[in-house]
Amino acid sequence: MNKVKSLNRKDLLGLKDLSVDEIKLILRTARSMKEVAARPIPKVPTLLGKHIITFFFEASTRTRTSFNMAAKILSANITNVAVSSSSVVKGENLIDTIKNLEVMGVDAIIMRHSMAGAPHLAAKNSKVVVINAGDGFNEHPTQGLLDIFTMKEKKGSVRGKKVLIVGDISHSRVARSNIWGLTKLGAKVVVVGPPTMIPEGIEKMGARVSYDFDKEIVDADFINMLRIQMERQGKGLFPSIEEYAQLYGLNAERMKKAKPDVVVMHPGPINRGVEITSEIADGLNNVILEQVTNGVAVRAALLFLLLGGKNSD
Ligand code: CP
């Protein structure tokens, strides 16, 4: 069977839109990028002369920094536009802002926004590449891809593997991107959390719902712990942090029920002692910092493929 070698799309907005072949192409390309990133001089001239903008309406450590590193590995120019000191604060709307960036000769805009669909609106109104770096509760496609990349590194394939996604599913764009991508690749995804944090209809995406972490952990291959998003969720979704941690947190006691080779993941940032204890976050089964390392390779792969590169394998 012939492998696809290029992404025939302008933008990367979500894993919902990607075919299995496209996901596999990105992951294959990320493997090559990881090799480049590990070289003593991690630099190739592939995107020389390209201009990339990051435009984040929400805070970020991992995503924005790894896009910056990925761009520099590929020799692209990258500029971080700080929303707080941009003309957005004077009331300039999103489409006008994007059009102004575009006419300066920008080739790609990497955007994070609190509103679901904001990158889609930007993409529709722009000729340049738009990459979604997280939009509201909708998707965080590059996180989903780096999570799947990490899972494949650990266990070869995700097909048939049981993946628990635990926590605040309702407010999690990471959960949605993981569910879209993992179910397409044949994983068995179970979302686990209190009923107040699991949105109605999530089963339609291909995930099974469970409220019982202790039952599901026993035969899980991967446990992806989500951050409790204090800044988004409002009040009253669970009685107390202590009760949440007791029922849905990952701690040493609960880990005793898991398979010895279970892989523990977290997209970061971590609320230590809430969704995961430090003992587990820093323990033997975790790949949390490997996920961060892989974020550079996956984002480099996307920049390469969306800005004109072809995979040569
Ligand atoms: N996982 C993630 O998106 O982290 P940042 O918010 O730091 O980018």
CSV table of N, CA and C in Angstrom, one decimal, residues 126-288:
chain,number,residue,atom,x,y,z
A,126,SER,N,-8.3,33.6,5.9
A,126,SER,CA,-6.9,33.8,5.6
A,126,SER,C,-6.4,32.8,4.6
A,127,LYS,N,-5.4,33.3,3.8
A,127,LYS,CA,-4.8,32.4,2.8
A,127,LYS,C,-3.6,31.6,3.5
A,128,VAL,N,-3.2,32.1,4.6
A,128,VAL,CA,-2.0,31.5,5.2
A,128,VAL,C,-2.4,30.3,6.1
A,129,VAL,N,-1.4,29.4,6.4
A,129,VAL,CA,-1.6,28.3,7.2
A,129,VAL,C,-2.0,28.7,8.6
A,130,VAL,N,-3.0,28.1,9.1
A,130,VAL,CA,-3.4,28.3,10.5
A,130,VAL,C,-3.3,27.0,11.3
A,131,ILE,N,-2.6,27.0,12.4
A,131,ILE,CA,-2.5,25.8,13.3
A,131,ILE,C,-3.2,26.1,14.6
A,132,ASN,N,-4.1,25.2,15.0
A,132,ASN,CA,-4.8,25.4,16.2
A,132,ASN,C,-3.9,24.9,17.4
A,133,ALA,N,-3.6,25.8,18.3
A,133,ALA,CA,-2.8,25.4,19.4
A,133,ALA,C,-3.7,25.3,20.7
A,134,GLY,N,-5.0,25.1,20.4
A,134,GLY,CA,-5.9,24.9,21.5
A,134,GLY,C,-7.0,26.0,21.4
A,135,ASP,N,-8.3,25.5,21.2
A,135,ASP,CA,-9.4,26.4,21.1
A,135,ASP,C,-10.5,26.1,22.1
A,136,GLY,N,-10.7,26.8,23.1
A,136,GLY,CA,-11.7,26.6,24.1
A,136,GLY,C,-11.7,25.2,24.6
A,137,PHE,N,-13.0,24.6,24.6
A,137,PHE,CA,-13.1,23.2,25.1
A,137,PHE,C,-13.1,22.3,23.9
A,138,ASN,N,-12.8,22.8,22.7
A,138,ASN,CA,-12.9,22.0,21.4
A,138,ASN,C,-11.8,21.0,21.2
A,139,GLU,N,-10.6,21.6,20.8
A,139,GLU,CA,-9.5,20.6,20.4
A,139,GLU,C,-8.2,21.3,20.8
A,140,HIS,N,-7.2,20.4,21.0
A,140,HIS,CA,-5.8,20.8,21.1
A,140,HIS,C,-5.1,19.7,20.3
A,141,PRO,N,-5.1,19.9,18.9
A,141,PRO,CA,-4.7,18.8,18.1
A,141,PRO,C,-3.2,18.4,18.2
A,142,THR,N,-2.3,19.4,18.5
A,142,THR,CA,-0.9,19.0,18.5
A,142,THR,C,-0.7,18.3,19.8
A,143,GLN,N,-1.4,18.5,20.9
A,143,GLN,CA,-1.3,17.7,22.1
A,143,GLN,C,-1.8,16.3,21.9
A,144,GLY,N,-2.9,16.2,21.2
A,144,GLY,CA,-3.4,14.8,20.9
A,144,GLY,C,-2.4,14.0,20.1
A,145,LEU,N,-1.8,14.7,19.1
A,145,LEU,CA,-0.8,14.0,18.3
A,145,LEU,C,0.5,13.6,19.1
A,146,LEU,N,0.9,14.5,19.9
A,146,LEU,CA,2.1,14.2,20.7
A,146,LEU,C,1.8,13.1,21.7
A,147,ASP,N,0.6,13.1,22.2
A,147,ASP,CA,0.2,12.0,23.2
A,147,ASP,C,0.2,10.7,22.4
A,148,ILE,N,-0.3,10.6,21.2
A,148,ILE,CA,-0.4,9.4,20.5
A,148,ILE,C,1.0,9.0,20.1
A,149,PHE,N,1.8,9.9,19.7
A,149,PHE,CA,3.2,9.6,19.3
A,149,PHE,C,3.9,9.0,20.5
A,150,THR,N,3.7,9.5,21.7
A,150,THR,CA,4.4,9.0,22.9
A,150,THR,C,3.9,7.6,23.2
A,151,MET,N,2.6,7.4,23.0
A,151,MET,CA,2.0,6.0,23.3
A,151,MET,C,2.6,5.0,22.3
A,152,LYS,N,2.7,5.4,21.0
A,152,LYS,CA,3.3,4.5,20.0
A,152,LYS,C,4.7,4.2,20.4
A,153,GLU,N,5.5,5.2,20.8
A,153,GLU,CA,6.9,4.9,21.2
A,153,GLU,C,6.9,3.9,22.3
A,154,LYS,N,6.0,4.0,23.2
A,154,LYS,CA,6.1,3.1,24.4
A,154,LYS,C,5.6,1.7,24.1
A,155,LYS,N,4.5,1.6,23.3
A,155,LYS,CA,3.9,0.2,23.1
A,155,LYS,C,3.8,-0.2,21.7
A,156,GLY,N,4.4,0.5,20.8
A,156,GLY,CA,4.5,0.1,19.4
A,156,GLY,C,3.2,0.6,18.6
A,157,SER,N,2.1,0.3,19.2
A,157,SER,CA,0.8,0.6,18.5
A,157,SER,C,-0.2,0.9,19.6
A,158,VAL,N,-1.2,1.7,19.2
A,158,VAL,CA,-2.3,1.9,20.1
A,158,VAL,C,-3.5,1.0,19.8
A,159,ARG,N,-3.5,0.3,18.7
A,159,ARG,CA,-4.6,-0.5,18.3
A,159,ARG,C,-4.9,-1.5,19.3
A,160,GLY,N,-6.2,-1.6,19.8
A,160,GLY,CA,-6.6,-2.5,20.8
A,160,GLY,C,-6.2,-2.2,22.2
A,161,LYS,N,-5.4,-1.1,22.4
A,161,LYS,CA,-5.0,-0.8,23.7
A,161,LYS,C,-6.1,0.0,24.5
A,162,LYS,N,-6.1,-0.2,25.8
A,162,LYS,CA,-7.1,0.5,26.6
A,162,LYS,C,-6.5,1.8,27.2
A,163,VAL,N,-7.1,2.9,26.8
A,163,VAL,CA,-6.6,4.2,27.2
A,163,VAL,C,-7.7,4.9,28.1
A,164,LEU,N,-7.3,5.1,29.3
A,164,LEU,CA,-8.2,5.9,30.2
A,164,LEU,C,-7.9,7.4,30.1
A,165,ILE,N,-8.9,8.2,29.9
A,165,ILE,CA,-8.7,9.6,30.0
A,165,ILE,C,-9.5,10.1,31.2
A,166,VAL,N,-8.8,10.6,32.2
A,166,VAL,CA,-9.4,10.7,33.5
A,166,VAL,C,-9.5,12.2,33.9
A,167,GLY,N,-10.7,12.6,34.3
A,167,GLY,CA,-10.8,14.0,34.9
A,167,GLY,C,-11.9,14.8,34.3
A,168,ASP,N,-11.6,16.0,34.1
A,168,ASP,CA,-12.6,17.0,33.7
A,168,ASP,C,-12.8,17.0,32.2
A,169,ILE,N,-13.5,16.0,31.7
A,169,ILE,CA,-13.7,15.8,30.3
A,169,ILE,C,-14.4,16.9,29.6
A,170,SER,N,-15.4,17.5,30.4
A,170,SER,CA,-16.2,18.5,29.8
A,170,SER,C,-15.4,19.7,29.3
A,171,HIS,N,-14.4,20.1,30.1
A,171,HIS,CA,-13.7,21.3,29.8
A,171,HIS,C,-12.3,21.0,29.1
A,172,SER,N,-12.2,19.8,28.6
A,172,SER,CA,-10.9,19.4,28.1
A,172,SER,C,-10.8,19.3,26.6
A,173,ARG,N,-10.1,20.2,26.0
A,173,ARG,CA,-9.8,20.1,24.5
A,173,ARG,C,-8.8,18.9,24.3
A,174,VAL,N,-7.9,18.7,25.3
A,174,VAL,CA,-7.0,17.6,25.2
A,174,VAL,C,-7.7,16.2,25.1
A,175,ALA,N,-8.8,16.1,25.9
A,175,ALA,CA,-9.6,14.8,25.8
A,175,ALA,C,-10.2,14.7,24.5
A,176,ARG,N,-10.8,15.7,23.9
A,176,ARG,CA,-11.4,15.6,22.6
A,176,ARG,C,-10.4,15.2,21.5
A,177,SER,N,-9.3,15.9,21.5
A,177,SER,CA,-8.3,15.5,20.4
A,177,SER,C,-7.8,14.1,20.6
A,178,ASN,N,-7.6,13.7,21.9
A,178,ASN,CA,-7.2,12.3,22.1
A,178,ASN,C,-8.2,11.3,21.6
A,179,ILE,N,-9.5,11.6,22.0
A,179,ILE,CA,-10.6,10.7,21.6
A,179,ILE,C,-10.6,10.5,20.1
A,180,TRP,N,-10.7,11.7,19.4
A,180,TRP,CA,-10.8,11.6,17.9
A,180,TRP,C,-9.6,10.8,17.3
A,181,GLY,N,-8.4,11.1,17.8
A,181,GLY,CA,-7.2,10.5,17.2
A,181,GLY,C,-7.1,9.0,17.5
A,182,LEU,N,-7.3,8.7,18.8
A,182,LEU,CA,-7.1,7.3,19.3
A,182,LEU,C,-8.1,6.4,18.8
A,183,THR,N,-9.4,6.8,18.7
A,183,THR,CA,-10.4,5.9,18.2
A,183,THR,C,-10.2,5.7,16.7
A,184,LYS,N,-9.7,6.7,15.9
A,184,LYS,CA,-9.4,6.5,14.5
A,184,LYS,C,-8.3,5.4,14.4
A,185,LEU,N,-7.4,5.3,15.3
A,185,LEU,CA,-6.3,4.4,15.2
A,185,LEU,C,-6.6,3.1,15.9
A,186,GLY,N,-7.8,2.9,16.4
A,186,GLY,CA,-8.2,1.6,16.9
A,186,GLY,C,-8.0,1.3,18.4
A,187,ALA,N,-7.8,2.4,19.1
A,187,ALA,CA,-7.6,2.2,20.6
A,187,ALA,C,-9.0,2.1,21.2
A,188,LYS,N,-9.0,1.5,22.4
A,188,LYS,CA,-10.3,1.5,23.2
A,188,LYS,C,-10.2,2.6,24.2
A,189,VAL,N,-11.0,3.6,24.0
A,189,VAL,CA,-10.9,4.8,24.9
A,189,VAL,C,-12.0,4.8,25.9
A,190,VAL,N,-11.6,5.0,27.2
A,190,VAL,CA,-12.6,5.1,28.2
A,190,VAL,C,-12.4,6.4,28.9
A,191,VAL,N,-13.5,7.2,29.0
A,191,VAL,CA,-13.4,8.5,29.7
A,191,VAL,C,-13.9,8.3,31.1
A,192,VAL,N,-13.2,8.7,32.1
A,192,VAL,CA,-13.5,8.5,33.5
A,192,VAL,C,-13.5,9.8,34.3
A,193,GLY,N,-14.6,10.0,35.1
A,193,GLY,CA,-14.7,11.2,35.9
A,193,GLY,C,-16.0,11.2,36.5
A,194,PRO,N,-16.2,12.3,37.4
A,194,PRO,CA,-17.5,12.4,38.0
A,194,PRO,C,-18.6,12.8,36.9
A,195,PRO,N,-19.8,12.4,37.1
A,195,PRO,CA,-20.9,12.6,36.1
A,195,PRO,C,-20.9,14.1,35.7
A,196,THR,N,-20.6,15.0,36.7
A,196,THR,CA,-20.7,16.4,36.4
A,196,THR,C,-19.6,16.9,35.5
A,197,MET,N,-18.6,16.1,35.2
A,197,MET,CA,-17.5,16.5,34.4
A,197,MET,C,-17.5,15.7,33.1
A,198,ILE,N,-18.5,14.9,32.8
A,198,ILE,CA,-18.5,14.2,31.5
A,198,ILE,C,-19.7,14.7,30.7
A,199,PRO,N,-19.4,15.2,29.6
A,199,PRO,CA,-20.5,15.8,28.8
A,199,PRO,C,-21.4,14.8,28.2
A,200,GLU,N,-22.7,15.1,28.1
A,200,GLU,CA,-23.6,14.2,27.4
A,200,GLU,C,-23.2,14.0,26.0
A,201,GLY,N,-23.4,12.8,25.5
A,201,GLY,CA,-23.1,12.5,24.1
A,201,GLY,C,-21.7,12.2,23.7
A,202,ILE,N,-20.8,12.2,24.7
A,202,ILE,CA,-19.4,11.9,24.4
A,202,ILE,C,-19.2,10.5,23.8
A,203,GLU,N,-20.1,9.6,24.1
A,203,GLU,CA,-20.0,8.3,23.5
A,203,GLU,C,-20.1,8.3,22.0
A,204,LYS,N,-20.7,9.3,21.4
A,204,LYS,CA,-20.9,9.4,20.0
A,204,LYS,C,-19.5,9.6,19.3
A,205,MET,N,-18.5,10.1,20.1
A,205,MET,CA,-17.2,10.2,19.6
A,205,MET,C,-16.4,8.9,19.5
A,206,GLY,N,-17.0,7.9,20.1
A,206,GLY,CA,-16.4,6.5,20.1
A,206,GLY,C,-15.8,6.1,21.5
A,207,ALA,N,-15.9,7.0,22.5
A,207,ALA,CA,-15.4,6.6,23.8
A,207,ALA,C,-16.5,6.0,24.7
A,208,ARG,N,-16.1,5.1,25.6
A,208,ARG,CA,-17.0,4.6,26.6
A,208,ARG,C,-16.9,5.5,27.8
A,209,VAL,N,-18.0,5.6,28.6
A,209,VAL,CA,-18.0,6.4,29.8
A,209,VAL,C,-18.0,5.5,31.0
A,210,SER,N,-17.2,5.9,32.0
A,210,SER,CA,-17.2,5.2,33.3
A,210,SER,C,-17.0,6.2,34.4
A,211,TYR,N,-17.6,5.9,35.5
A,211,TYR,CA,-17.5,6.8,36.7
A,211,TYR,C,-16.6,6.1,37.7
A,212,ASP,N,-16.1,4.9,37.4
A,212,ASP,CA,-15.4,4.1,38.4
A,212,ASP,C,-13.9,3.9,38.0
A,213,PHE,N,-13.1,4.8,38.5
A,213,PHE,CA,-11.7,4.7,38.2
A,213,PHE,C,-11.0,3.4,38.7
A,214,ASP,N,-11.4,3.0,39.9
A,214,ASP,CA,-10.8,1.8,40.5
A,214,ASP,C,-11.1,0.5,39.7
A,215,LYS,N,-12.2,0.5,39.1
A,215,LYS,CA,-12.6,-0.6,38.2
A,215,LYS,C,-11.8,-0.6,36.9
A,216,GLU,N,-11.7,0.6,36.3
A,216,GLU,CA,-11.2,0.7,34.9
A,216,GLU,C,-9.6,0.6,34.9
A,217,ILE,N,-9.0,1.0,36.1
A,217,ILE,CA,-7.5,1.0,36.1
A,217,ILE,C,-6.9,-0.4,35.9
A,218,VAL,N,-7.6,-1.4,36.3
A,218,VAL,CA,-7.1,-2.7,36.5
A,218,VAL,C,-6.4,-3.2,35.2
A,219,ASP,N,-7.1,-3.0,34.0
A,219,ASP,CA,-6.5,-3.5,32.8
A,219,ASP,C,-6.2,-2.4,31.8
A,220,ALA,N,-5.9,-1.2,32.3
A,220,ALA,CA,-5.6,-0.1,31.4
A,220,ALA,C,-4.1,-0.2,30.9
A,221,ASP,N,-3.9,0.2,29.6
A,221,ASP,CA,-2.6,0.2,29.1
A,221,ASP,C,-2.0,1.6,29.3
A,222,PHE,N,-2.8,2.6,29.2
A,222,PHE,CA,-2.4,4.0,29.3
A,222,PHE,C,-3.4,4.7,30.2
A,223,ILE,N,-2.9,5.6,31.1
A,223,ILE,CA,-3.8,6.5,31.9
A,223,ILE,C,-3.4,7.9,31.6
A,224,ASN,N,-4.3,8.7,31.0
A,224,ASN,CA,-4.0,10.1,30.7
A,224,ASN,C,-4.8,10.9,31.7
A,225,MET,N,-4.0,11.5,32.6
A,225,MET,CA,-4.7,12.3,33.7
A,225,MET,C,-4.8,13.7,33.2
A,226,LEU,N,-6.0,14.2,33.3
A,226,LEU,CA,-6.3,15.6,32.9
A,226,LEU,C,-6.2,16.6,34.1
A,227,ARG,N,-5.8,17.8,33.8
A,227,ARG,CA,-5.7,18.8,34.8
A,227,ARG,C,-7.1,19.3,35.1
A,228,ILE,N,-7.4,19.5,36.4
A,228,ILE,CA,-8.6,20.1,36.8
A,228,ILE,C,-8.5,21.6,36.5
A,229,GLN,N,-9.3,22.1,35.6
A,229,GLN,CA,-9.2,23.5,35.1
A,229,GLN,C,-10.0,24.5,35.9
A,230,MET,N,-9.3,24.9,37.0
A,230,MET,CA,-10.0,25.8,38.0
A,230,MET,C,-10.5,27.1,37.3
A,231,GLU,N,-9.7,27.5,36.3
A,231,GLU,CA,-10.0,28.8,35.6
A,231,GLU,C,-11.2,28.7,34.7
A,232,ARG,N,-11.6,27.5,34.4
A,232,ARG,CA,-12.7,27.4,33.4
A,232,ARG,C,-14.0,26.9,34.0
A,233,GLN,N,-13.9,26.0,35.0
A,233,GLN,CA,-15.1,25.2,35.3
A,233,GLN,C,-16.2,25.8,36.2
A,234,GLY,N,-15.9,27.0,36.7
A,234,GLY,CA,-16.9,27.6,37.6
A,234,GLY,C,-16.9,26.8,38.9
A,235,LYS,N,-18.0,26.8,39.6
A,235,LYS,CA,-18.1,26.1,40.9
A,235,LYS,C,-19.0,25.0,40.9
A,236,GLY,N,-18.8,24.1,41.9
A,236,GLY,CA,-19.8,23.1,42.2
A,236,GLY,C,-19.8,21.8,41.4
A,237,LEU,N,-18.7,21.6,40.7
A,237,LEU,CA,-18.7,20.3,39.9
A,237,LEU,C,-18.3,19.1,40.8
A,238,PHE,N,-17.6,19.4,41.9
A,238,PHE,CA,-17.3,18.4,42.9
A,238,PHE,C,-17.3,19.1,44.3
A,239,PRO,N,-17.6,18.3,45.3
A,239,PRO,CA,-17.7,18.9,46.6
A,239,PRO,C,-16.5,19.5,47.2
A,240,SER,N,-15.3,18.9,47.0
A,240,SER,CA,-14.1,19.5,47.5
A,240,SER,C,-12.9,18.8,46.7
A,241,ILE,N,-11.8,19.5,46.7
A,241,ILE,CA,-10.6,19.0,46.1
A,241,ILE,C,-10.2,17.7,46.7
A,242,GLU,N,-10.3,17.5,48.0
A,242,GLU,CA,-10.0,16.3,48.7
A,242,GLU,C,-10.8,15.1,48.2
A,243,GLU,N,-12.1,15.4,48.0
A,243,GLU,CA,-13.0,14.3,47.6
A,243,GLU,C,-12.7,14.0,46.1
A,244,TYR,N,-12.4,15.0,45.3
A,244,TYR,CA,-12.1,14.7,43.9
A,244,TYR,C,-10.8,13.8,43.9
A,245,ALA,N,-9.8,14.3,44.6
A,245,ALA,CA,-8.5,13.5,44.6
A,245,ALA,C,-8.7,12.1,45.1
A,246,GLN,N,-9.6,11.9,46.1
A,246,GLN,CA,-9.8,10.6,46.6
A,246,GLN,C,-10.5,9.6,45.5
A,247,LEU,N,-11.4,10.2,44.8
A,247,LEU,CA,-12.2,9.3,43.8
A,247,LEU,C,-11.5,9.3,42.5
A,248,TYR,N,-10.9,10.4,42.0
A,248,TYR,CA,-10.4,10.4,40.6
A,248,TYR,C,-9.0,10.8,40.5
A,249,GLY,N,-8.3,11.0,41.6
A,249,GLY,CA,-6.8,11.3,41.6
A,249,GLY,C,-6.0,10.0,41.4
A,250,LEU,N,-4.9,10.1,40.8
A,250,LEU,CA,-4.0,9.0,40.7
A,250,LEU,C,-2.9,9.1,41.8
A,251,ASN,N,-2.9,8.1,42.7
A,251,ASN,CA,-2.0,8.0,43.8
A,251,ASN,C,-1.4,6.6,43.9
A,252,ALA,N,-0.5,6.5,44.9
A,252,ALA,CA,0.2,5.2,45.0
A,252,ALA,C,-0.7,4.0,45.3
A,253,GLU,N,-1.7,4.3,46.1
A,253,GLU,CA,-2.7,3.2,46.5
A,253,GLU,C,-3.4,2.7,45.3
A,254,ARG,N,-3.9,3.7,44.5
A,254,ARG,CA,-4.7,3.3,43.3
A,254,ARG,C,-3.8,2.6,42.2
A,255,MET,N,-2.6,3.1,42.1
A,255,MET,CA,-1.6,2.5,41.1
A,255,MET,C,-1.3,1.0,41.4
A,256,LYS,N,-1.5,0.6,42.7
A,256,LYS,CA,-1.3,-0.8,43.0
A,256,LYS,C,-2.2,-1.7,42.2
A,257,LYS,N,-3.4,-1.2,41.8
A,257,LYS,CA,-4.4,-1.9,41.1
A,257,LYS,C,-4.1,-2.1,39.6
A,258,ALA,N,-3.2,-1.2,39.1
A,258,ALA,CA,-2.9,-1.1,37.7
A,258,ALA,C,-1.9,-2.2,37.3
A,259,LYS,N,-1.8,-2.5,36.0
A,259,LYS,CA,-0.8,-3.4,35.4
A,259,LYS,C,0.6,-2.8,35.7
A,260,PRO,N,1.6,-3.6,35.9
A,260,PRO,CA,3.0,-3.0,36.2
A,260,PRO,C,3.5,-2.2,35.1
A,261,ASP,N,3.1,-2.5,33.8
A,261,ASP,CA,3.6,-1.7,32.7
A,261,ASP,C,2.7,-0.6,32.2
A,262,VAL,N,1.7,-0.2,33.0
A,262,VAL,CA,0.8,0.9,32.6
A,262,VAL,C,1.6,2.1,32.4
A,263,VAL,N,1.2,2.9,31.4
A,263,VAL,CA,1.9,4.2,31.1
A,263,VAL,C,1.1,5.4,31.6
A,264,VAL,N,1.7,6.2,32.5
A,264,VAL,CA,1.0,7.3,33.1
A,264,VAL,C,1.3,8.6,32.3
A,265,MET,N,0.3,9.3,31.9
A,265,MET,CA,0.5,10.5,31.1
A,265,MET,C,-0.2,11.7,31.7
A,266,HIS,N,0.2,12.9,31.3
A,266,HIS,CA,-0.5,14.1,31.7
A,266,HIS,C,0.0,15.2,30.7
A,267,PRO,N,-1.0,16.0,30.2
A,267,PRO,CA,-0.6,17.0,29.2
A,267,PRO,C,0.2,18.2,29.9
A,268,GLY,N,0.0,18.4,31.2
A,268,GLY,CA,0.6,19.5,31.9
A,268,GLY,C,-0.3,20.8,31.6
A,269,PRO,N,-0.2,21.8,32.4
A,269,PRO,CA,0.5,21.8,33.7
A,269,PRO,C,-0.2,20.9,34.7
A,270,ILE,N,0.6,20.4,35.7
A,270,ILE,CA,0.0,19.5,36.7
A,270,ILE,C,-0.4,20.2,37.9
A,271,ASN,N,-1.6,19.8,38.5
A,271,ASN,CA,-1.9,20.2,39.8
A,271,ASN,C,-1.5,19.1,40.8
A,272,ARG,N,-0.3,19.2,41.3
A,272,ARG,CA,0.2,18.1,42.1
A,272,ARG,C,-0.7,18.0,43.4
A,273,GLY,N,-1.0,16.8,43.7
A,273,GLY,CA,-1.9,16.5,44.9
A,273,GLY,C,-3.4,16.6,44.6
A,274,VAL,N,-3.7,17.0,43.3
A,274,VAL,CA,-5.1,17.1,43.0
A,274,VAL,C,-5.4,15.9,42.1
A,275,GLU,N,-5.1,16.0,40.8
A,275,GLU,CA,-5.4,14.9,39.9
A,275,GLU,C,-4.3,13.8,39.9
A,276,ILE,N,-3.1,14.2,40.4
A,276,ILE,CA,-2.0,13.2,40.5
A,276,ILE,C,-1.1,13.6,41.6
A,277,THR,N,-0.6,12.6,42.3
A,277,THR,CA,0.3,12.9,43.4
A,277,THR,C,1.8,13.0,42.8
A,278,SER,N,2.6,13.7,43.6
A,278,SER,CA,4.0,13.9,43.1
A,278,SER,C,4.7,12.5,42.9
A,279,GLU,N,4.4,11.6,43.8
A,279,GLU,CA,5.0,10.3,43.8
A,279,GLU,C,4.7,9.6,42.5
A,280,ILE,N,3.5,9.8,41.9
A,280,ILE,CA,3.2,9.2,40.6
A,280,ILE,C,3.6,10.0,39.5
A,281,ALA,N,3.5,11.3,39.6
A,281,ALA,CA,3.9,12.2,38.5
A,281,ALA,C,5.4,12.1,38.2
A,282,ASP,N,6.2,11.8,39.3
A,282,ASP,CA,7.6,11.7,39.1
A,282,ASP,C,8.1,10.2,39.1
A,283,GLY,N,7.1,9.3,39.2
A,283,GLY,CA,7.4,7.9,39.4
A,283,GLY,C,7.8,7.2,38.1
A,284,LEU,N,8.1,5.8,38.2
A,284,LEU,CA,8.6,5.0,37.2
A,284,LEU,C,7.7,4.9,35.9
A,285,ASN,N,6.4,4.9,36.1
A,285,ASN,CA,5.5,4.6,35.0
A,285,ASN,C,5.3,5.8,34.2
A,286,ASN,N,5.6,7.0,34.6
A,286,ASN,CA,5.2,8.2,34.0
A,286,ASN,C,6.1,8.6,32.8
A,287,VAL,N,5.4,9.2,31.8
A,287,VAL,CA,6.2,9.7,30.6
A,287,VAL,C,5.9,11.2,30.3
A,288,ILE,N,5.6,11.8,31.4
A,288,ILE,CA,5.1,13.2,31.3
A,288,ILE,C,6.1,14.1,30.6
